[in-house]
Amino acid sequence: MGEVIALLDSLIKEYPALMDDSTTKNIAALLRMNSDSQENKRIKEVLKID
């Protein structure tokens, strides 16, 4: 999973416009379905969402 998080981080740094309000809401909805809270926390940190 660390590799996926690193890829997300590099994408967001290179293309910050990808994280508009709609994308943020969709990612938050997907994370609510994931039961791994540590993984969710790290993804949220990388994507800078609450």
C-alpha positions as CSV (number, residue, x, y, z in Angstrom):
1,M,0.0,0.0,0.0
2,G,2.9,2.3,0.6
3,E,3.6,2.3,-3.1
4,V,0.1,3.4,-3.9
5,I,0.3,6.2,-1.4
6,A,3.6,7.4,-2.8
7,L,2.0,7.4,-6.3
8,L,-1.0,9.4,-5.0
9,D,1.4,11.9,-3.4
10,S,3.4,12.4,-6.6
11,L,0.2,12.8,-8.7
12,I,-1.2,15.5,-6.3
13,K,2.1,17.4,-6.3
14,E,2.3,17.3,-10.1
15,Y,-1.4,17.9,-10.8
16,P,-2.9,19.8,-7.8
17,A,-6.1,20.6,-9.8
18,L,-7.0,16.9,-9.6
19,M,-8.2,17.4,-6.0
20,D,-11.3,19.5,-6.6
21,D,-14.3,19.4,-4.2
22,S,-16.0,16.6,-6.2
23,T,-12.9,14.4,-6.2
24,T,-12.4,15.0,-2.5
25,K,-16.0,14.0,-1.7
26,N,-15.7,10.9,-3.8
27,I,-12.4,9.8,-2.2
28,A,-13.9,10.4,1.3
29,A,-16.8,8.2,0.4
30,L,-14.5,5.4,-0.8
31,L,-12.4,5.7,2.4
32,R,-15.5,5.3,4.5
33,M,-15.9,1.8,2.9
34,N,-12.3,0.8,3.8
35,S,-12.0,-0.7,7.3
36,D,-8.2,0.0,7.6
37,S,-8.2,3.2,9.7
38,Q,-4.4,3.6,9.5
39,E,-4.4,3.3,5.8
40,N,-7.2,5.8,5.5
41,K,-5.4,8.2,7.8
42,R,-2.3,8.1,5.6
43,I,-4.2,8.6,2.4
44,K,-6.1,11.5,3.9
45,E,-2.7,13.1,5.0
46,V,-1.3,12.7,1.5
47,L,-4.4,14.1,-0.2
48,K,-4.8,16.8,2.5
49,I,-8.5,16.0,3.1
50,D,-10.4,15.8,6.4
